[in-house]
Tab-separated table of C-alpha atoms in Angstrom:
chain	number	residue	atom	x	y	z
A	383	MET	CA	-30.613	-28.203	11.888
A	384	GLN	CA	-28.775	-27.162	8.819
A	385	SER	CA	-30.597	-25.445	6.239
A	386	GLY	CA	-29.923	-23.216	3.156
A	387	PRO	CA	-30.459	-22.976	-0.354
A	388	ALA	CA	-27.691	-25.416	-1.481
A	389	SER	CA	-28.676	-28.811	-1.423
A	390	SER	CA	-25.321	-29.864	-0.090
A	391	SER	CA	-26.200	-27.994	3.332
A	392	LYS	CA	-29.173	-29.710	3.774
A	393	PRO	CA	-29.246	-33.113	6.160
A	394	HIS	CA	-29.887	-36.280	4.100
A	395	LEU	CA	-33.452	-38.066	4.632
A	396	ARG	CA	-34.435	-41.183	2.899
A	397	VAL	CA	-37.810	-41.436	2.266
A	398	LEU	CA	-39.881	-44.667	1.941
A	399	LEU	CA	-42.979	-43.803	-0.164
A	400	CYS	CA	-45.885	-46.306	0.615
A	401	ALA	CA	-47.557	-48.145	-2.484
A	402	PRO	CA	-50.449	-48.391	-3.052
A	403	ARG	CA	-51.523	-44.908	-1.259
A	404	GLY	CA	-54.137	-42.573	-1.490
A	405	PHE	CA	-57.475	-42.671	-3.636
A	406	CYS	CA	-59.228	-45.985	-3.942
A	407	ALA	CA	-61.669	-46.746	-6.509
A	408	GLY	CA	-64.505	-46.156	-4.237
A	409	VAL	CA	-63.385	-42.391	-3.455
A	410	VAL	CA	-62.562	-41.755	-7.494
A	411	ARG	CA	-66.249	-42.897	-8.352
A	412	ALA	CA	-67.662	-40.374	-5.551
A	413	ILE	CA	-65.436	-37.730	-6.648
A	414	ASP	CA	-66.234	-38.224	-10.371
A	415	ALA	CA	-69.942	-38.530	-9.348
A	416	VAL	CA	-69.930	-35.158	-7.982
A	417	GLU	CA	-67.674	-33.652	-11.190
A	418	GLN	CA	-70.089	-35.409	-13.732
A	419	ALA	CA	-73.204	-34.357	-12.203
A	420	LEU	CA	-71.825	-30.673	-12.338
A	421	ALA	CA	-71.159	-31.163	-15.699
A	422	LEU	CA	-74.256	-32.914	-17.010
A	423	TYR	CA	-76.662	-30.960	-15.039
A	424	GLY	CA	-74.987	-27.723	-14.070
A	425	GLN	CA	-74.610	-25.893	-10.778
A	426	PRO	CA	-75.805	-26.335	-8.072
A	427	VAL	CA	-75.295	-30.029	-7.225
A	428	TYR	CA	-76.061	-31.074	-3.669
A	429	VAL	CA	-74.213	-33.381	-1.624
A	430	ARG	CA	-75.398	-34.967	2.033
A	431	HIS	CA	-72.525	-35.107	4.012
A	432	GLU	CA	-68.481	-34.944	2.956
A	433	ILE	CA	-68.342	-37.067	-0.267
A	434	VAL	CA	-65.375	-38.284	1.053
A	435	HIS	CA	-63.468	-37.688	4.250
A	436	ASN	CA	-60.867	-34.904	2.984
A	437	LYS	CA	-61.082	-30.995	3.290
A	438	TYR	CA	-59.206	-30.469	0.391
A	439	VAL	CA	-61.148	-32.554	-1.772
A	440	VAL	CA	-64.421	-31.048	-0.415
A	441	GLU	CA	-63.297	-27.524	-0.714
A	442	GLY	CA	-62.409	-28.267	-4.587
A	443	LEU	CA	-65.568	-29.430	-5.122
A	444	LYS	CA	-67.319	-26.678	-3.387
A	445	LYS	CA	-65.372	-24.111	-5.490
A	446	LYS	CA	-67.027	-26.007	-8.664
A	447	GLY	CA	-70.427	-25.418	-7.759
A	448	ALA	CA	-71.269	-28.497	-5.178
A	449	ILE	CA	-73.039	-27.464	-2.043
A	450	PHE	CA	-72.458	-29.804	0.931
A	451	VAL	CA	-75.260	-30.504	3.429
A	452	GLU	CA	-75.751	-32.789	6.334
A	453	HIS	CA	-79.404	-33.115	6.122
A	454	LEU	CA	-81.966	-33.398	3.317
A	455	ASP	CA	-84.091	-30.588	4.835
A	456	GLU	CA	-81.286	-28.176	3.763
A	457	VAL	CA	-82.054	-28.913	-0.169
A	458	PRO	CA	-84.413	-26.618	-1.211
A	459	ALA	CA	-87.405	-27.936	-3.618
A	460	GLY	CA	-86.129	-28.071	-7.350
A	461	ASN	CA	-84.572	-30.616	-9.253
A	462	ALA	CA	-81.330	-30.248	-8.807
A	463	PRO	CA	-79.226	-33.363	-7.981
A	464	VAL	CA	-78.530	-34.854	-4.693
A	465	ILE	CA	-75.538	-37.259	-4.184
A	466	PHE	CA	-75.062	-39.322	-1.096
A	467	SER	CA	-71.476	-39.963	-0.044
A	468	ALA	CA	-69.391	-43.097	-0.623
A	469	HIS	CA	-69.779	-43.868	3.042
A	470	GLY	CA	-73.395	-45.009	2.220
A	471	VAL	CA	-76.853	-43.811	4.139
A	472	PRO	CA	-79.456	-45.330	6.248
A	473	LYS	CA	-82.447	-46.685	3.972
A	474	SER	CA	-84.466	-43.654	5.666
A	475	VAL	CA	-82.302	-41.416	3.586
A	476	PRO	CA	-83.410	-42.404	0.072
A	477	GLU	CA	-86.709	-43.104	1.266
A	478	ALA	CA	-87.102	-39.382	2.230
A	479	ALA	CA	-85.582	-38.265	-1.015
A	480	ALA	CA	-88.297	-40.129	-2.730
A	481	ALA	CA	-91.106	-38.697	-0.828
A	482	ARG	CA	-89.616	-35.470	-1.850
A	483	ASN	CA	-89.446	-36.567	-5.570
A	484	MET	CA	-85.658	-35.349	-5.450
A	485	PHE	CA	-83.328	-36.252	-7.891
A	486	ALA	CA	-80.969	-38.760	-5.945
A	487	ILE	CA	-77.870	-40.193	-6.945
A	488	ASP	CA	-76.219	-42.718	-4.793
A	489	ALA	CA	-72.369	-42.900	-4.957
A	490	THR	CA	-71.791	-45.273	-2.071
A	491	CYS	CA	-68.895	-47.258	-2.678
A	492	PRO	CA	-69.885	-50.645	-3.955
A	493	LEU	CA	-67.735	-52.542	-1.614
A	494	VAL	CA	-69.866	-50.738	1.322
A	495	THR	CA	-73.030	-51.324	-0.469
A	496	LYS	CA	-71.890	-55.118	-0.452
A	497	VAL	CA	-71.879	-54.854	3.374
A	498	HIS	CA	-75.623	-53.702	3.333
A	499	ARG	CA	-76.721	-56.644	1.226
A	500	GLU	CA	-74.956	-58.881	3.536
A	501	ALA	CA	-76.727	-57.443	6.445
A	502	GLN	CA	-79.967	-57.781	4.647
A	503	VAL	CA	-79.506	-61.570	3.839
A	504	HIS	CA	-78.538	-62.207	7.417
A	505	PHE	CA	-81.932	-60.581	8.580
A	506	LYS	CA	-84.155	-62.268	6.324
A	507	LYS	CA	-82.696	-65.351	7.405
A	508	GLY	CA	-83.408	-64.699	10.916
A	509	ARG	CA	-79.795	-64.366	12.503
A	510	GLU	CA	-79.001	-61.699	15.093
A	511	ILE	CA	-76.255	-59.322	13.254
A	512	LEU	CA	-72.916	-58.169	15.026
A	513	LEU	CA	-71.373	-55.018	13.439
A	514	ILE	CA	-67.788	-54.945	14.038
A	515	GLY	CA	-67.188	-51.205	13.566
A	516	HIS	CA	-66.743	-47.388	15.341
A	517	ALA	CA	-69.957	-45.741	16.596
A	518	ARG	CA	-70.958	-42.410	14.884
A	519	HIS	CA	-68.996	-43.267	11.653
A	520	PRO	CA	-71.202	-42.358	8.586
A	521	GLU	CA	-70.647	-45.959	7.502
A	522	VAL	CA	-71.589	-47.767	10.508
A	523	ILE	CA	-74.672	-45.339	10.677
A	524	GLY	CA	-75.858	-46.407	7.010
A	525	THR	CA	-74.866	-50.029	7.549
A	526	MET	CA	-76.986	-50.070	10.847
A	527	GLY	CA	-79.728	-47.928	9.032
A	528	GLN	CA	-80.235	-50.790	6.471
A	529	LEU	CA	-82.115	-52.792	9.142
A	530	PRO	CA	-85.258	-52.019	11.806
A	531	GLU	CA	-83.662	-50.678	15.139
A	532	GLY	CA	-82.197	-53.497	17.436
A	533	ALA	CA	-81.554	-55.836	14.361
A	534	VAL	CA	-77.736	-54.974	14.617
A	535	THR	CA	-75.392	-54.822	17.669
A	536	LEU	CA	-72.231	-52.847	17.326
A	537	ILE	CA	-69.069	-54.115	18.455
A	538	GLU	CA	-66.126	-51.501	18.751
A	539	THR	CA	-63.582	-53.465	20.815
A	540	ALA	CA	-62.029	-56.665	22.043
A	541	GLU	CA	-63.739	-56.320	25.363
A	542	ASP	CA	-67.293	-55.760	23.540
A	543	ALA	CA	-66.547	-59.038	21.774
A	544	ARG	CA	-65.590	-61.074	25.083
A	545	THR	CA	-68.612	-59.471	26.838
A	546	ILE	CA	-71.614	-59.305	24.178
A	547	VAL	CA	-74.363	-61.531	25.379
A	548	PRO	CA	-76.576	-62.314	22.047
A	549	ARG	CA	-80.197	-62.874	22.269
A	550	ASN	CA	-79.916	-65.953	20.400
A	551	PRO	CA	-76.034	-67.371	20.326
A	552	ASP	CA	-76.502	-70.173	18.042
A	553	ASN	CA	-78.069	-67.861	15.177
A	554	LEU	CA	-75.474	-65.079	14.791
A	555	ALA	CA	-73.761	-63.218	11.714
A	556	TYR	CA	-71.240	-60.693	11.697
A	557	VAL	CA	-70.286	-58.152	9.248
A	558	THR	CA	-67.666	-55.399	9.451
A	559	GLN	CA	-66.948	-51.590	8.536
A	560	THR	CA	-64.781	-51.649	5.293
A	561	THR	CA	-62.308	-49.125	6.627
A	562	LEU	CA	-60.791	-50.977	9.964
A	563	SER	CA	-57.650	-52.175	11.457
A	564	LEU	CA	-56.815	-55.678	9.983
A	565	ASP	CA	-55.216	-56.550	13.297
A	566	ASP	CA	-58.002	-55.289	15.539
A	567	THR	CA	-60.551	-56.738	13.580
A	568	ALA	CA	-58.877	-60.063	13.671
A	569	GLU	CA	-58.720	-60.161	17.115
A	570	MET	CA	-62.315	-59.321	17.661
A	571	VAL	CA	-63.575	-61.725	14.926
A	572	GLU	CA	-61.059	-64.746	16.621
A	573	ILE	CA	-62.809	-63.814	20.041
A	574	LEU	CA	-66.340	-63.832	18.558
A	575	ARG	CA	-65.692	-67.268	16.794
A	576	GLN	CA	-64.193	-68.882	19.983
A	577	ARG	CA	-67.272	-67.993	21.755
A	578	PHE	CA	-69.770	-68.848	18.867
A	579	PRO	CA	-68.420	-71.242	16.816
A	580	GLY	CA	-71.417	-71.329	14.213
A	581	MET	CA	-71.426	-67.548	13.737
A	582	ALA	CA	-71.960	-66.852	9.778
A	583	ALA	CA	-69.209	-64.684	8.208
A	584	PRO	CA	-68.762	-63.042	5.120
A	585	HIS	CA	-68.442	-64.771	1.979
A	586	LYS	CA	-65.279	-62.529	1.352
A	587	GLU	CA	-63.794	-60.494	3.942
A	588	ASP	CA	-65.712	-56.945	4.530
A	589	ILE	CA	-62.306	-54.935	4.801
A	590	CYS	CA	-61.998	-53.364	1.750
A	591	TYR	CA	-58.841	-54.256	-0.494
A	592	ALA	CA	-57.771	-50.756	-0.364
A	593	THR	CA	-57.478	-50.812	3.156
A	594	THR	CA	-55.798	-54.037	3.424
A	595	ASN	CA	-53.192	-52.918	0.703
A	596	ARG	CA	-52.417	-49.757	2.120
A	597	GLN	CA	-52.102	-51.450	5.895
A	598	GLU	CA	-49.801	-54.006	4.501
A	599	ALA	CA	-47.281	-51.242	2.850
A	600	VAL	CA	-47.209	-49.328	5.978
A	601	LYS	CA	-46.486	-52.542	7.765
A	602	LYS	CA	-43.507	-53.063	5.437
A	603	VAL	CA	-42.239	-49.646	5.715
A	604	ALA	CA	-42.782	-48.691	9.536
A	605	PRO	CA	-39.919	-51.131	10.938
A	606	LYS	CA	-37.418	-49.254	8.634
A	607	VAL	CA	-37.994	-45.752	9.207
A	608	ASP	CA	-37.656	-43.090	12.164
A	609	ALA	CA	-41.069	-41.519	11.448
A	610	MET	CA	-44.205	-42.123	9.400
A	611	VAL	CA	-46.221	-39.584	7.873
A	612	VAL	CA	-49.963	-40.436	6.965
A	613	VAL	CA	-51.562	-37.814	4.777
A	614	GLY	CA	-55.185	-37.638	5.719
A	615	ALA	CA	-58.081	-36.283	7.472
A	616	PRO	CA	-58.717	-36.950	11.479
A	617	ASN	CA	-62.197	-37.841	10.639
A	618	SER	CA	-61.111	-40.471	8.307
A	619	SER	CA	-61.249	-43.713	9.500
A	620	ASN	CA	-58.490	-45.648	7.207
A	621	SER	CA	-56.082	-42.767	7.673
A	622	GLN	CA	-56.289	-43.093	11.557
A	623	ARG	CA	-56.069	-46.957	11.052
A	624	LEU	CA	-52.797	-46.374	8.922
A	625	ARG	CA	-51.146	-44.166	11.682
A	626	GLU	CA	-51.790	-46.878	14.018
A	627	ALA	CA	-50.635	-49.575	11.922
A	628	ALA	CA	-47.492	-47.916	11.711
A	629	GLU	CA	-47.030	-47.476	15.286
A	630	ARG	CA	-47.918	-51.177	15.998
A	631	ALA	CA	-45.129	-52.013	13.159
A	632	GLY	CA	-42.498	-50.177	15.071
A	633	CYS	CA	-42.564	-46.660	14.184
A	634	SER	CA	-42.886	-44.597	17.528
A	635	LEU	CA	-43.352	-41.236	16.023
A	636	SER	CA	-46.514	-41.790	13.656
A	637	VAL	CA	-48.285	-38.740	12.797
A	638	LEU	CA	-51.508	-37.745	10.520
A	639	LEU	CA	-51.298	-34.605	8.519
A	640	GLN	CA	-53.734	-32.982	6.603
A	641	ARG	CA	-51.441	-30.388	4.685
A	642	ALA	CA	-47.721	-29.307	4.721
A	643	ALA	CA	-48.704	-26.119	7.196
A	644	ASP	CA	-49.614	-28.804	9.867
A	645	ILE	CA	-45.727	-30.113	10.007
A	646	ASP	CA	-44.338	-29.510	13.489
A	647	TRP	CA	-40.639	-29.536	12.457
A	648	ASN	CA	-39.411	-29.956	16.064
A	649	SER	CA	-40.608	-33.504	15.558
A	650	PHE	CA	-38.712	-34.264	12.305
A	651	SER	CA	-35.284	-32.543	13.489
A	652	ALA	CA	-33.572	-35.662	14.410
A	653	ILE	CA	-34.709	-38.098	11.822
A	654	THR	CA	-32.699	-39.596	8.915
A	655	SER	CA	-35.359	-41.701	7.285
A	656	LEU	CA	-39.279	-40.984	6.813
A	657	GLY	CA	-41.927	-43.150	5.641
A	658	VAL	CA	-45.050	-41.489	3.713
A	659	THR	CA	-48.278	-42.683	2.955
A	660	ALA	CA	-52.013	-41.610	2.308
A	661	GLY	CA	-55.490	-42.320	3.206
A	662	ALA	CA	-57.937	-43.698	0.820
A	663	SER	CA	-59.507	-40.064	0.445
A	664	ALA	CA	-56.448	-38.264	0.274
A	665	PRO	CA	-55.152	-36.932	-3.091
A	666	GLU	CA	-51.685	-37.573	-4.579
A	667	VAL	CA	-51.032	-33.538	-4.766
A	668	LEU	CA	-51.221	-33.452	-0.859
A	669	VAL	CA	-48.725	-36.289	-0.574
A	670	GLU	CA	-46.510	-34.129	-3.100
A	671	GLU	CA	-47.114	-30.869	-1.192
A	672	ILE	CA	-46.058	-32.455	2.319
A	673	LEU	CA	-42.693	-34.178	0.148
A	674	ASP	CA	-41.747	-30.618	-1.244
A	675	ALA	CA	-41.932	-29.064	2.474
A	676	PHE	CA	-39.386	-31.833	3.381
A	677	ALA	CA	-37.255	-31.288	0.452
A	678	GLU	CA	-36.957	-27.601	1.358
A	679	ARG	CA	-35.243	-28.695	4.689
A	680	PHE	CA	-33.689	-31.867	3.452
A	681	THR	CA	-32.049	-33.752	0.732
A	682	LEU	CA	-34.400	-36.463	-0.110
A	683	ASP	CA	-33.750	-39.906	-1.663
A	684	VAL	CA	-37.100	-41.130	-2.281
A	685	GLU	CA	-37.844	-45.079	-2.688
A	686	THR	CA	-41.250	-46.781	-3.333
A	687	VAL	CA	-41.965	-49.500	-1.452
A	688	THR	CA	-44.794	-51.694	-3.076
A	689	ALA	CA	-47.239	-54.031	-1.187
A	690	ALA	CA	-49.998	-54.813	-4.185
A	691	GLU	CA	-50.719	-53.616	-7.283
A	692	GLU	CA	-54.212	-52.058	-7.773
A	693	ASP	CA	-56.234	-51.962	-10.891
A	694	VAL	CA	-59.971	-51.754	-9.374
A	695	PHE	CA	-62.573	-49.497	-11.113
A	696	PHE	CA	-65.981	-48.876	-10.276
A	697	PRO	CA	-68.331	-47.594	-13.030
A	698	LEU	CA	-70.410	-44.395	-12.496
A	699	PRO	CA	-74.059	-44.211	-11.064
A	700	ARG	CA	-76.139	-45.024	-13.899
A	701	ALA	CA	-77.654	-41.304	-14.001
A	702	LEU	CA	-74.169	-40.046	-14.346
A	703	ARG	CA	-73.011	-42.037	-17.349
A	704	PRO	CA	-72.184	-40.257	-20.774
A	705	ASP	CA	-75.472	-40.625	-22.129
A	706	ALA	CA	-77.754	-39.821	-19.045
A	707	ALA	CA	-78.719	-36.090	-20.033
A	708	GLU	CA	-79.270	-36.948	-23.637
């Protein structure tokens, strides 16, 4: 591949930049919650689990004084704030925090909280609940943990949907993780609806607006490019779903990257077009870092492809609003 300081010596690369991409309102709220807690109450601020699934974000907050833990028993006695991550937590976590008189702040995304409330309503109505999602993901653990053990059955695959044997097939409801593949989820829901026509559904789809919009943008871009880069973390569900969406839409070279240092340049040596997006927990600075890395090797022609306009805003938890510490 040609290279050199002069732009004329670099191969041309058409870049289609997906919009929207990157931070969603729930992620902005969660990060702002940690920063505002530090501003109002000082160091340290404890955060249970990664506030969002992005190493760059977490490391930046650590430098500002946030301490990340996986379990509340790692938090020493005192009045330092303890923040629950955007993914949500089982009911047992705030109960344990209350038992220790902790200053707990819930930064769960409001759209995840919506799913929790739906599950609770279905349970009160005596329905068996099917949760479409990924085992061991913190959001799924949190949703299942809203109700007694056995009240929620996890559906991970279309095969699960075909073979699940409910206790009462005539009294079912389903909810979903907010960061799933639109296509996978639609397939599983359709299988379940055909098997259980009376199954209660969410009043509004549980997959959040940000997941939907980012996947739709990828579907517009992926068929038009030789390769797709998704900026995001390996443990970010919505980022993984974006990579899969690009592959399904016809882009055979679709990679998930955390930083520019992760780029395998051999994979991109022959491309003339590139799609770029970012998961909902990936900051724009990392998108710019990766574009800068490509600009060192290619002459970029960047075009934005927009699937939707976003203006969603979620206010901070009450304990973090400007007059909270007065």
